[in-house]
XYZ file of C-alpha atoms in Angstrom:
767
model
C -0.111 0.135 0.324
C 1.163 3.408 -0.672
C 0.449 6.967 -0.234
C -0.942 7.508 -3.705
C -4.863 6.465 -4.600
C -4.929 4.691 -7.595
C -8.092 5.891 -9.749
C -9.324 2.162 -9.351
C -8.935 1.992 -5.752
C -10.646 5.273 -5.088
C -13.788 4.302 -7.158
C -14.079 0.682 -5.059
C -13.861 2.578 -1.866
C -16.332 5.005 -2.839
C -18.759 2.143 -3.605
C -18.000 0.251 -0.537
C -18.452 3.450 1.182
C -22.361 3.760 -0.191
C -22.931 0.532 1.627
C -22.158 1.243 4.869
C -23.443 3.542 7.240
C -20.479 3.954 9.730
C -17.623 2.769 8.191
C -13.440 2.686 8.450
C -11.432 2.120 5.239
C -8.601 -0.343 5.021
C -5.734 -0.785 2.432
C -3.283 -3.734 2.333
C -0.244 -3.548 0.329
C -0.009 -7.146 -0.461
C 3.373 -6.767 -1.979
C 4.978 -5.035 1.185
C 2.445 -6.801 3.796
C 1.694 -2.983 4.854
C -1.790 -2.357 6.179
C -3.184 1.057 6.184
C -6.031 2.363 8.154
C -7.974 5.339 8.435
C -9.432 6.562 11.695
C -12.866 6.039 12.397
C -15.743 8.340 12.892
C -17.560 5.607 15.062
C -16.278 5.383 18.554
C -17.952 2.127 18.709
C -15.129 0.539 16.598
C -12.096 -0.538 18.366
C -9.439 2.588 18.646
C -6.603 1.787 16.064
C -3.700 4.016 15.798
C -3.174 5.576 12.449
C -0.184 3.905 10.719
C 0.982 0.918 9.196
C 0.843 -2.681 10.357
C 1.516 -6.132 9.096
C -1.398 -8.464 8.111
C -0.192 -10.747 10.940
C -0.390 -7.537 13.245
C -4.086 -6.855 12.425
C -4.566 -11.223 13.210
C -3.381 -10.601 16.546
C -6.626 -8.420 17.354
C -9.010 -10.682 16.038
C -10.235 -13.063 18.836
C -8.369 -15.795 19.244
C -11.340 -18.349 18.228
C -12.032 -16.769 14.860
C -8.735 -15.693 13.713
C -8.425 -19.303 11.815
C -11.592 -18.093 10.037
C -10.064 -14.400 9.138
C -6.751 -16.168 7.617
C -8.647 -18.633 5.875
C -11.404 -15.766 4.109
C -8.393 -13.439 3.497
C -6.713 -16.529 1.485
C -10.267 -17.467 -0.312
C -10.102 -13.795 -1.479
C -6.433 -13.527 -2.801
C -7.434 -16.945 -4.774
C -10.734 -16.255 -6.068
C -11.029 -15.185 -9.523
C -13.415 -12.277 -8.545
C -11.076 -11.016 -5.478
C -14.154 -10.189 -3.623
C -13.476 -10.275 0.434
C -16.333 -11.010 3.232
C -15.255 -11.863 6.797
C -16.826 -11.551 10.128
C -15.327 -11.461 13.228
C -14.782 -10.837 16.606
C -11.948 -8.147 17.852
C -10.562 -7.351 21.416
C -10.451 -3.971 22.246
C -7.413 -2.448 24.923
C -10.370 -2.610 27.900
C -11.118 -6.507 26.963
C -14.502 -5.395 25.042
C -15.012 -7.642 22.456
C -16.488 -5.838 18.986
C -18.235 -7.985 16.093
C -16.866 -6.513 12.832
C -18.057 -7.302 9.244
C -15.431 -6.396 6.680
C -15.912 -6.450 2.980
C -13.056 -5.462 0.287
C -11.820 -6.592 -3.414
C -8.449 -7.569 -4.177
C -6.781 -5.934 -7.175
C -4.680 -8.239 -9.217
C -1.466 -7.063 -11.829
C -1.957 -8.143 -15.559
C -0.188 -11.254 -14.717
C -3.382 -11.890 -12.135
C -1.158 -11.827 -9.319
C -2.764 -10.217 -6.352
C -1.145 -6.604 -5.242
C -3.937 -4.840 -3.126
C -6.701 -5.914 -1.298
C -8.823 -2.564 -0.237
C -12.205 -2.405 2.064
C -14.092 -1.206 5.343
C -14.995 -2.534 8.109
C -18.205 -1.839 10.131
C -18.832 -2.402 13.661
C -21.822 -4.521 14.267
C -21.839 -5.840 17.970
C -25.206 -4.049 18.217
C -26.953 -6.201 15.445
C -25.106 -9.573 16.334
C -26.599 -8.751 20.091
C -30.076 -8.023 18.394
C -29.828 -11.199 16.381
C -28.332 -13.098 19.934
C -31.881 -11.960 21.562
C -33.919 -13.003 18.772
C -32.576 -16.254 18.897
C -32.533 -16.197 22.537
C -36.626 -15.440 22.262
C -37.268 -17.745 18.943
C -36.156 -20.349 21.315
C -37.899 -20.028 23.957
C -40.720 -19.557 21.975
C -40.238 -22.625 20.437
C -39.515 -24.207 23.897
C -43.055 -22.780 25.069
C -45.456 -23.914 22.216
C -43.742 -27.397 22.338
C -44.166 -27.345 26.487
C -47.448 -26.286 26.606
C -50.027 -29.067 26.727
C -52.767 -26.727 24.810
C -52.785 -26.542 21.044
C -51.410 -23.897 19.501
C -51.529 -22.122 15.888
C -51.279 -19.111 13.763
C -53.585 -19.013 10.825
C -53.779 -16.882 7.966
C -57.434 -15.900 6.470
C -57.859 -16.735 2.853
C -60.623 -14.759 0.832
C -62.494 -14.668 -2.296
C -62.342 -11.984 -4.922
C -65.437 -10.281 -3.223
C -62.807 -10.089 -0.154
C -65.208 -12.527 1.610
C -63.365 -14.815 4.343
C -63.591 -18.517 2.993
C -61.046 -20.563 4.637
C -57.802 -20.383 6.295
C -54.416 -22.021 5.943
C -52.295 -23.119 9.280
C -48.851 -21.276 9.006
C -47.445 -22.612 12.550
C -48.470 -25.292 14.956
C -46.942 -26.611 17.749
C -46.355 -30.425 18.801
C -50.231 -30.669 20.462
C -51.807 -29.661 17.559
C -52.302 -32.702 16.475
C -53.471 -34.145 20.034
C -56.021 -31.870 19.905
C -57.264 -31.699 16.847
C -56.645 -35.168 15.236
C -55.299 -33.186 12.396
C -51.761 -34.827 10.900
C -48.903 -32.013 8.623
C -51.233 -29.538 8.762
C -48.936 -26.647 8.487
C -49.054 -24.910 5.116
C -52.174 -26.515 4.282
C -55.694 -24.956 4.485
C -58.270 -25.941 6.747
C -61.132 -27.396 4.274
C -58.279 -29.504 2.719
C -58.081 -31.125 5.830
C -61.825 -30.919 7.169
C -64.020 -30.589 3.932
C -67.003 -30.301 6.090
C -65.920 -27.624 8.650
C -68.386 -25.309 9.602
C -68.571 -21.783 8.401
C -69.162 -20.265 11.762
C -65.043 -21.600 12.213
C -64.082 -19.105 9.307
C -66.656 -15.972 10.480
C -65.375 -16.115 14.048
C -61.289 -15.965 12.887
C -62.151 -13.279 10.304
C -63.604 -11.334 12.750
C -60.906 -11.190 15.204
C -58.390 -10.460 12.015
C -60.463 -7.618 11.090
C -61.447 -5.902 14.202
C -58.424 -6.494 16.276
C -60.598 -7.952 19.264
C -59.497 -10.989 20.994
C -62.450 -13.404 21.637
C -62.611 -16.220 23.974
C -65.504 -18.904 23.316
C -66.407 -22.690 23.329
C -67.805 -23.761 20.157
C -68.484 -27.633 18.932
C -67.326 -29.039 15.182
C -69.399 -31.729 14.065
C -66.975 -32.270 11.628
C -64.191 -32.993 13.814
C -66.256 -34.703 16.357
C -64.846 -32.671 19.148
C -65.743 -29.654 21.677
C -63.050 -26.949 21.875
C -62.279 -24.135 24.185
C -60.765 -21.299 22.182
C -58.820 -18.306 22.408
C -58.166 -16.353 19.563
C -55.778 -12.861 19.034
C -54.954 -11.120 16.085
C -50.925 -10.881 15.361
C -48.737 -9.163 13.242
C -49.919 -6.182 10.456
C -53.881 -5.883 10.286
C -53.239 -6.428 6.548
C -51.637 -10.077 6.837
C -54.981 -11.486 8.435
C -52.971 -13.554 10.592
C -54.557 -14.756 14.197
C -53.039 -16.925 16.711
C -54.973 -20.069 18.382
C -54.842 -21.288 22.225
C -57.105 -24.086 21.971
C -57.647 -27.297 23.977
C -59.752 -30.363 22.854
C -62.687 -30.400 25.835
C -64.739 -33.205 24.436
C -63.374 -36.032 26.882
C -63.904 -33.243 29.686
C -67.408 -32.141 29.176
C -68.383 -35.674 28.773
C -67.130 -36.276 32.106
C -68.988 -33.173 33.517
C -72.197 -34.443 32.029
C -71.361 -37.822 33.190
C -70.647 -36.030 36.984
C -73.721 -33.709 36.499
C -75.823 -36.717 35.773
C -74.030 -38.809 38.865
C -74.783 -35.892 41.241
C -78.434 -35.653 40.377
C -79.240 -39.120 40.808
C -77.200 -38.814 44.141
C -79.406 -35.952 45.057
C -82.790 -37.709 43.871
C -81.761 -40.881 45.324
C -80.189 -38.728 48.795
C -83.868 -36.975 49.016
C -85.738 -40.280 48.651
C -83.926 -41.487 51.740
C -85.576 -41.162 54.959
C -82.347 -40.902 56.642
C -80.204 -37.633 57.199
C -77.880 -37.149 54.542
C -74.727 -34.608 54.133
C -72.125 -33.916 52.001
C -69.206 -31.456 53.822
C -66.252 -30.408 51.603
C -62.282 -31.036 51.517
C -62.201 -28.042 54.180
C -64.966 -29.379 56.173
C -67.883 -27.082 55.488
C -71.138 -28.200 54.707
C -72.103 -28.142 50.878
C -75.321 -30.292 50.336
C -78.056 -31.544 52.778
C -81.121 -33.800 51.683
C -84.724 -33.080 52.355
C -84.946 -35.159 55.254
C -82.269 -32.905 56.907
C -83.873 -29.665 56.251
C -87.504 -31.587 57.418
C -85.522 -32.557 61.101
C -83.743 -29.144 61.731
C -86.669 -27.200 59.959
C -83.793 -25.426 57.672
C -83.630 -24.694 54.136
C -80.583 -26.091 52.128
C -79.008 -22.982 51.549
C -79.328 -22.083 55.424
C -77.037 -24.816 56.422
C -73.879 -24.060 54.112
C -70.484 -23.609 54.949
C -69.937 -23.875 58.837
C -73.507 -23.371 59.928
C -73.823 -27.349 60.793
C -72.205 -27.098 64.145
C -75.033 -24.538 65.071
C -77.611 -26.690 66.453
C -75.368 -29.214 68.319
C -75.663 -29.532 72.649
C -72.952 -27.731 74.264
C -72.461 -30.464 76.258
C -71.043 -32.736 73.139
C -71.405 -30.917 70.593
C -67.911 -29.379 70.984
C -66.319 -33.235 70.775
C -68.506 -34.076 67.941
C -67.439 -31.052 65.641
C -63.145 -31.732 66.743
C -63.465 -35.373 65.749
C -65.104 -34.534 62.311
C -62.692 -31.776 61.375
C -59.694 -34.148 62.664
C -61.608 -36.509 60.323
C -61.445 -34.297 56.965
C -57.776 -32.822 57.840
C -56.640 -36.674 58.230
C -59.115 -37.835 55.278
C -60.686 -40.738 57.169
C -64.088 -42.233 58.306
C -66.117 -40.172 60.824
C -68.391 -41.985 63.056
C -70.186 -40.457 66.231
C -73.031 -39.463 68.146
C -74.115 -35.916 69.409
C -77.538 -34.567 71.002
C -78.708 -31.558 68.309
C -82.075 -29.469 68.358
C -84.498 -30.278 66.076
C -87.027 -28.035 64.280
C -89.369 -28.487 66.765
C -87.005 -27.098 69.267
C -86.302 -30.411 71.351
C -82.800 -31.913 71.666
C -82.601 -35.675 69.862
C -79.681 -37.661 69.865
C -78.105 -38.104 66.548
C -75.438 -40.731 65.089
C -73.612 -40.111 62.269
C -71.568 -42.049 59.880
C -69.424 -40.565 57.241
C -66.430 -41.667 54.938
C -63.996 -39.470 52.821
C -64.878 -39.079 48.995
C -62.116 -38.746 46.341
C -62.167 -37.732 42.665
C -61.202 -39.714 39.721
C -57.378 -37.771 40.273
C -57.080 -39.039 43.899
C -58.119 -35.536 44.926
C -59.956 -35.656 48.483
C -63.462 -33.996 47.907
C -64.430 -33.984 51.255
C -66.571 -36.752 53.002
C -70.363 -38.202 52.372
C -72.243 -38.874 55.508
C -75.792 -39.903 56.945
C -77.494 -39.530 60.528
C -79.928 -41.078 62.122
C -82.038 -40.002 64.749
C -81.268 -42.449 67.891
C -83.170 -40.666 70.435
C -85.408 -43.476 71.047
C -82.753 -46.236 71.046
C -80.849 -43.888 73.455
C -84.252 -43.718 75.498
C -84.274 -47.914 75.481
C -80.425 -47.888 76.138
C -81.361 -45.646 79.266
C -84.371 -47.509 80.356
C -82.601 -50.827 80.283
C -79.414 -49.150 82.427
C -82.280 -48.087 84.750
C -83.858 -51.362 84.547
C -80.693 -53.114 85.436
C -79.774 -50.981 87.747
C -83.594 -51.411 89.794
C -83.098 -55.439 89.345
C -80.003 -55.535 91.191
C -81.636 -53.234 94.008
C -84.850 -55.537 93.484
C -82.365 -58.591 94.244
C -80.928 -56.984 96.607
C -84.202 -56.470 98.454
C -85.646 -59.669 97.956
C -82.701 -61.112 99.696
C -83.451 -58.653 102.486
C -87.187 -58.957 102.767
C -86.540 -63.327 102.291
C -84.184 -62.864 105.471
C -86.512 -61.067 107.595
C -89.186 -63.305 108.147
C -86.495 -66.183 108.041
C -84.719 -64.925 111.032
C -87.620 -65.653 113.604
C -88.703 -68.862 112.074
C -84.617 -69.726 112.756
C -84.816 -68.224 116.154
C -87.862 -70.108 117.389
C -86.349 -73.467 115.725
C -83.559 -72.933 118.125
C -85.680 -71.947 120.887
C -88.130 -75.162 120.596
C -85.106 -77.065 120.245
C -83.790 -76.368 123.997
C -87.460 -75.953 125.442
C -90.018 -78.208 123.843
C -92.744 -76.767 126.546
C -96.143 -76.465 125.354
C -96.036 -72.730 126.025
C -92.826 -72.393 123.755
C -94.626 -74.651 121.373
C -97.567 -72.410 121.451
C -95.587 -69.266 120.663
C -93.467 -70.672 118.378
C -96.259 -71.597 116.098
C -97.699 -67.775 116.500
C -94.416 -66.716 115.131
C -94.373 -69.170 112.405
C -97.992 -68.612 110.983
C -97.097 -65.112 110.878
C -93.516 -64.949 109.094
C -95.269 -67.674 106.727
C -97.834 -65.861 106.114
C -95.611 -62.616 105.006
C -93.483 -64.875 102.999
C -96.376 -66.359 101.291
C -97.588 -62.898 101.106
C -94.723 -61.558 99.346
C -94.199 -64.646 96.701
C -97.917 -64.146 95.985
C -97.323 -60.612 95.041
C -94.214 -61.243 93.145
C -96.521 -64.269 91.003
C -99.354 -61.676 90.531
C -96.924 -59.149 89.095
C -95.579 -61.670 86.345
C -99.175 -62.452 86.127
C -100.113 -59.101 85.218
C -97.470 -58.633 83.269
C -98.007 -61.393 80.808
C -102.382 -60.461 80.674
C -102.500 -64.535 82.134
C -104.119 -63.012 85.657
C -108.051 -63.676 85.888
C -110.453 -61.999 87.910
C -113.506 -63.825 89.964
C -115.681 -60.660 89.568
C -119.227 -60.452 91.563
C -120.914 -57.341 92.898
C -118.831 -56.024 95.437
C -119.150 -53.014 98.147
C -115.901 -51.082 98.510
C -116.612 -50.681 101.814
C -116.369 -54.732 102.705
C -113.205 -54.804 100.105
C -111.656 -51.586 102.987
C -112.624 -54.002 105.720
C -111.029 -56.948 104.382
C -107.899 -54.649 103.512
C -107.674 -53.368 107.090
C -108.212 -56.991 108.507
C -104.747 -57.818 106.397
C -102.824 -55.063 107.154
C -104.007 -54.214 110.952
C -100.871 -55.652 112.719
C -98.324 -53.973 110.033
C -100.255 -50.500 110.847
C -100.034 -51.281 114.319
C -96.409 -52.380 114.651
C -95.989 -48.961 112.704
C -97.814 -46.829 114.923
C -100.247 -46.006 112.559
C -104.024 -44.982 113.774
C -106.705 -45.689 110.805
C -109.047 -42.912 110.691
C -112.503 -44.192 108.073
C -114.064 -41.812 105.920
C -117.087 -44.172 104.678
C -120.481 -43.532 103.523
C -123.482 -44.993 105.153
C -124.958 -46.310 101.590
C -122.889 -49.320 99.660
C -120.534 -47.906 97.030
C -121.022 -50.624 94.755
C -119.146 -52.183 91.908
C -118.383 -55.395 89.617
C -114.896 -56.757 90.610
C -113.140 -59.479 92.416
C -113.356 -58.613 95.924
C -109.847 -60.635 96.983
C -107.879 -58.922 94.361
C -109.678 -55.421 95.166
C -108.535 -55.665 98.703
C -105.058 -56.822 97.847
C -104.554 -53.968 96.313
C -105.891 -51.319 98.875
C -103.853 -53.697 100.883
C -100.344 -52.658 99.530
C -101.510 -49.220 99.843
C -102.038 -49.475 103.540
C -98.709 -51.121 103.802
C -97.009 -48.296 102.009
C -98.541 -46.031 104.624
C -97.078 -47.918 107.342
C -93.856 -48.488 105.639
C -93.021 -44.832 104.606
C -93.510 -43.170 108.181
C -91.506 -41.056 110.391
C -93.249 -41.854 113.382
C -96.682 -41.990 115.014
C -99.254 -40.707 112.587
C -102.375 -41.014 111.119
C -103.685 -42.910 107.976
C -106.792 -41.428 106.573
C -109.234 -43.602 104.192
C -112.225 -42.202 102.623
C -114.892 -43.877 100.179
C -116.892 -42.305 98.433
C -119.147 -42.219 94.970
C -118.502 -39.462 92.760
C -120.571 -39.673 89.979
C -120.133 -43.354 87.713
C -116.742 -43.861 89.850
C -116.244 -45.723 93.010
C -113.431 -44.269 95.424
C -110.885 -44.812 97.305
C -108.122 -43.036 98.718
C -105.718 -43.548 101.494
C -103.682 -40.830 102.795
C -100.417 -40.935 104.784
C -98.107 -38.404 106.848
C -94.900 -40.291 105.935
C -91.648 -38.923 104.031
C -93.692 -38.143 100.664
C -92.716 -38.596 97.355
C -90.182 -36.004 95.139
C -92.028 -34.307 92.787
C -89.700 -35.348 89.975
C -90.455 -38.935 90.478
C -94.295 -38.815 91.172
C -95.307 -40.044 87.754
C -92.578 -42.999 88.022
C -93.898 -44.643 90.819
C -96.244 -46.849 89.597
C -93.297 -48.465 87.551
C -91.640 -51.925 88.050
C -88.858 -51.669 91.077
C -89.134 -48.375 91.533
C -89.005 -46.656 94.853
C -89.093 -43.223 94.565
C -90.414 -42.448 97.674
C -87.870 -44.637 99.680
C -84.076 -44.403 100.089
C -81.581 -47.318 100.331
C -81.185 -46.558 104.272
C -84.782 -47.091 105.184
C -85.237 -51.148 106.080
C -88.726 -50.990 105.655
C -87.953 -50.153 101.798
C -90.089 -53.054 100.513
C -89.661 -55.070 97.100
C -90.503 -51.832 94.852
C -93.392 -53.989 93.280
C -96.865 -53.157 95.332
C -97.448 -50.290 93.355
C -97.137 -51.854 89.958
C -99.335 -54.726 91.700
C -101.674 -51.974 92.534
C -102.061 -50.207 89.244
C -102.031 -53.588 87.097
C -105.139 -54.751 89.717
C -106.932 -51.639 89.142
C -106.654 -51.598 85.751
C -107.662 -54.906 85.233
C -111.089 -53.360 86.832
C -111.229 -50.853 84.254
C -110.324 -48.278 87.075
C -107.197 -45.804 87.446
C -104.880 -45.041 90.170
C -103.327 -41.727 91.056
C -100.443 -40.378 93.582
C -100.195 -37.206 94.756
C -97.703 -35.415 97.067
C -96.393 -32.069 98.092
C -93.261 -33.219 98.258
C -90.521 -34.875 100.443
C -91.842 -34.835 103.990
C -95.189 -34.174 103.442
C -97.364 -37.186 103.326
C -98.879 -39.125 100.068
C -102.024 -39.700 98.777
C -103.244 -42.553 96.741
C -106.711 -42.300 94.977
C -108.119 -45.472 93.243
C -111.467 -44.716 90.932
C -113.530 -47.865 89.693
C -116.162 -47.979 87.671
C -119.423 -47.714 89.736
C -122.593 -50.139 89.364
C -125.845 -48.201 89.251
C -127.822 -50.045 91.306
C -127.610 -53.740 93.543
C -128.008 -55.434 96.468
C -125.030 -57.630 98.342
C -126.330 -60.414 100.482
C -124.578 -60.439 104.106
C -122.330 -63.167 103.915
C -120.434 -64.562 106.953
C -117.046 -65.072 106.675
C -115.823 -68.785 107.532
C -112.758 -69.574 109.153
C -110.422 -71.784 107.058
C -110.643 -74.871 109.079
C -109.076 -78.920 108.300
C -111.491 -81.437 108.434
C -111.154 -84.442 111.076
C -111.491 -87.744 110.154
C -111.423 -91.374 112.177
C -108.410 -92.767 110.520
C -109.559 -94.851 107.144
C -108.619 -92.219 104.960
C -104.860 -93.103 103.509
C -102.867 -90.281 102.258
C -99.757 -90.263 100.697
C -97.163 -87.115 100.924
C -94.140 -86.983 97.969
C -91.695 -84.204 98.443
C -88.047 -84.275 98.006
C -88.148 -81.825 100.892
C -88.211 -84.269 103.432
C -89.413 -81.169 106.292
C -91.780 -80.197 103.922
C -93.266 -83.790 103.593
C -92.790 -84.471 107.411
C -94.617 -81.275 108.546
C -97.434 -81.977 105.900
C -97.581 -85.257 107.443
C -97.655 -84.644 111.030
C -100.533 -81.811 110.435
C -102.897 -84.463 108.340
C -102.096 -87.089 111.328
C -103.186 -85.169 114.261
C -106.248 -84.314 111.962
C -106.858 -88.058 111.803
C -105.811 -89.231 108.939
C -103.333 -92.168 107.889
C -100.114 -90.880 106.231
C -97.044 -91.781 104.550
C -94.223 -89.902 102.829
C -91.814 -90.451 99.756
C -89.186 -88.376 98.569
C -88.438 -89.528 95.009
C -90.600 -90.213 91.944
C -89.771 -94.119 92.521
C -90.121 -94.570 95.783
C -93.839 -92.855 95.624
C -95.091 -94.927 92.829
C -94.013 -98.157 95.439
C -95.545 -96.556 97.919
C -98.994 -95.872 96.122
C -99.164 -99.174 95.382
C -98.243 -100.674 98.428
C -100.044 -98.242 100.482
C -103.207 -97.724 98.216
C -104.176 -93.907 99.274
C -107.042 -92.108 98.671
C -105.159 -89.005 98.392
C -101.590 -88.437 97.004
C -100.368 -84.901 97.438
C -97.450 -84.318 95.334
C -94.780 -82.350 94.563
C -94.222 -81.486 90.895
C -89.971 -81.172 91.031
C -88.438 -84.498 92.416
C -84.711 -85.575 91.532
C -85.599 -88.996 89.533
C -88.249 -87.653 87.096
C -91.310 -84.835 87.036
C -94.337 -84.913 89.692
C -96.523 -85.119 85.926
C -94.764 -88.294 85.158
C -95.693 -90.016 88.719
C -99.317 -88.780 88.023
C -99.388 -90.562 84.446
C -98.227 -93.740 85.810
C -100.477 -93.577 88.857
C -103.491 -92.635 86.687
C -102.445 -95.729 84.108
C -102.551 -98.485 86.974
C -105.586 -100.100 87.795
C -105.497 -99.445 91.637
C -104.826 -95.334 91.178
C -107.829 -94.652 88.474
C -109.775 -93.318 91.539
C -107.007 -91.813 93.473
C -107.158 -88.100 94.627
C -104.460 -86.310 93.420
C -103.192 -82.747 94.349
C -100.156 -81.610 92.971
C -98.502 -79.684 95.535
C -96.114 -77.132 94.570
C -93.810 -73.585 94.451
C -94.888 -73.396 90.683
C -98.239 -71.561 91.164
C -98.965 -69.876 87.660
C -101.879 -70.504 85.609
C -100.223 -72.728 82.989
C -99.250 -74.395 85.625
C -102.401 -75.654 87.366
C -103.411 -76.308 83.302
C -100.520 -79.019 82.721
C -101.521 -80.539 86.105
C -104.815 -80.969 85.306
C -104.086 -82.188 82.248
C -101.626 -85.034 83.555
C -104.687 -86.180 85.752
C -104.281 -84.048 88.949
C -107.841 -83.472 90.653
C -106.335 -80.039 92.407
C -103.111 -77.812 92.303
C -102.184 -76.379 95.586
C -99.738 -73.707 95.808
C -96.784 -73.962 98.579
C -97.223 -72.599 101.122
C -100.284 -74.566 101.040
C -103.422 -72.402 101.730
C -105.335 -73.780 104.761
C -108.569 -73.039 102.324
C -107.381 -75.043 99.536
C -106.032 -77.620 101.437
C -109.702 -77.752 103.066
C -111.125 -77.999 99.743
C -109.138 -80.287 98.926
C -109.679 -82.617 102.076
C -113.182 -82.348 101.571
C -112.853 -83.864 97.894
C -110.987 -86.830 99.344
C -113.854 -87.292 102.180
C -116.262 -87.734 99.867
C -113.972 -90.209 98.210
C -114.804 -94.236 99.389
C -111.502 -95.681 100.652
C -109.259 -98.062 98.580
C -108.956 -101.441 99.355
C -106.462 -101.932 101.956
C -102.397 -101.780 101.445
C -100.963 -105.067 99.912
C -99.633 -107.418 102.600
C -102.302 -105.407 105.312
C-alpha cells in the first residue's frame, strides 16, 4: 500500500462507502505487507492508531477463536477469480471489550493475475449481533414454550375470495400438541377445508372477525365435522393487512363428557338422597357443608342454603357438640372415616340424639373432595338404652331387697327353731307356732305379690268378679294390714258413706290392691301418725283414697312411682323399703278392673295420697255373707294320704299336720319310691310335689293314672309353681287339684273335703 490512491481504488472505496453507514477504510499492500487504516468516526469501533501494520499484526487483534476463519477468508479472496473479500469476526479492544466487525473488500491483481492490493471497509456490527442473539434466544424460548404447553397452538392466515369474503384459513405454524387436540396431521402450510372438507363456516367467520377488528375472543364451540368440542382463545397477530390470527385451544370433548356424567351422577345422588328417610349430608375438603338432603331440612326445619359452610355446627348441644365437631374436623384433616353421636336441636326445638357416619371421597385423580355422611335419629334407642340401664340397676336393687325381705321372716323362724330345741314345752311351742304362722304368711304374701305381678305383666291373671261393696273391700284390706299398721304406730281414720258403694270386681284382688296401699302408708312413715281412708261415690266412679303423713314423694319421680321396681319415695337407708313391686301390682289390678290410680304429694316430708277410681254399679244389693274361718276336717283314720316331696321337712311336717287331723299318712321323697308306696299303701289321696329328683311329678301322676289301682285316687299337685299354665299342665296330666306352696288352709280344706267324699281304696298290699 502507498500514500497515493489509484483511480480504480478510489472508485472501489466510494462504492463500498455508499453501502455502509459507519465505516472505516483499510488498504493492504499485499506485496509489501503493509496495512493502512483510516481513523474511524464511529466511536464504537476499536481504537486503532493511525499508521502501517502488517496483516499478522491485524490478525493478532482478532479474537483467538476467529483468527483461523479470518485468515481463511483472506486466503479465499486472494485465490478467487473475482477477488471479492467478506468476513465477520470478533475483535478485542484494549479494555477487553469484544466487538463484532464485518468487513468487505476487493482484491486487485496485476497483469499476471497476481494479487497486489486488498482494499475495503470495516463496519462495527456488535449491536446487530446482539439483536440477532436476543432474537435467537427469544425464538428458542418461544419454540420451547409452544412445545411444552399442553394446549394446542397455531397461527393461521385468513383466505378471502374475489369479493373479499373470508372462505378459508391456512395453518402457518403449529405446536406439538396441535395434532393431539385436533387429530389433524401435517397441517402446517395447508388449508383447513383441505384437511376437514365439512368444517363449519362459523369457524371461518369467528377468526375473520378477530383478524379484521383486532378484538380477541374466548369461546367454547363444537364441530360436528371434527366430532370435538373446543375451548379457544383467538388473538390477531402481526400487521392487520396480513390477516393472521394466533389460536390457543384445548379439546374439551372428554372433559365435557365427564362433566355431563358427573352432573348426571350428582343429580341421581341428590334424587336418591332426597328419597332416603336418613339424613344425608356432604362436606367439602375443608369441612364445610355443601349439600344436605330433604330429610335433613325437614328434621332441622331449615332450607338447604341455610346450612352451607360452617353453620351445621350451630344446632349441636353445648355438652357434646364440641367433641363431635372436633372429631369431624380431625377426620377431615386426616381423610379418615367418621363416626360419632351428638345431641342436636331439631326443628321443633327438642333436643334429639343423632348417630353419624361418614366416609372420605376422592375424585378420579385421587384428589380429596371431602366426606359423604348420613345421620340417624337414635333418640328412641338412647331412651331404651337408658331404660335398660335403669332396669338393670333396679333389678340389682330389687334382688338385694328381695334377699333382705326374705331374710326378715327367716330370721325369727330360725330363732324359734333354736328355742324349741332348747325348751320344747307346750308354752314355747304355742308361742313358736304363732311366730311361724305370721312369718310364713308374710313370705307367702311376698311370693304371691311376685307371681301376681308376673301374671299381670303376661296378662294371665283372671278375675273372679261379682257385685262388691267397696266398704267391704276396705274392711278386708284393713284386716290384712292391721298388725302391720299397729307395729308402725299408724292409727286409721275411716271416712265411709252410710250407703253401699257398689262395683263389679274381684273382692279378693281389690282388697289385695288396697292392702298394698295401706302397707305403703305403714312402711313409709317417720313416726306415729294417722292414715285416712276415704270411700265415696263420685258420679260413675267408686272412689277410695289412702292418705298418710309419711316421708312423701319427690316431685321428679311422682309420675314414675307405679313403675316396676321403683322406690322413688324411699332410700336405701330405709330398712322397710319393700321390693318396689307393690304399687306396680296396685296399678295392674286396678286397671284390670277398668279403673285408674293416681299419686299425689306436696314433696318430701309432706306425706302422700293415693286415689283409686273404679267403675261404679248403678243399683245392686249384696247379701250378707259371714266370713268362715278355714279349718281342716277331722277323720277317723280310715283315710290314707301319701305325701311326696323331695324336701323331707316339708313332707314330714305336712304328714304330722294331717295325722293330727286323723289321717293315716306316709311320705316319699322321689318318684320311684312314690310309685312303690302308692301301689303298696293304696292311699285315697296323694299330695305330690312337681319337682322330684328322678322324674317330674307329672310323670308320676301319669303312671299312677295308668295303674288300675290309681284310677280313682285323688291327686293334688303341691308345688311352688303357681301360675295358671302350671295348673293347666297338672290338670292335663290327671291331677284333681293344684295347691301352691305354702299350702293355703282354705285350699287344703277344699281338697280334703273332696277326699272325704271318696270311698276308701282296698287295704294296702300285705295288710
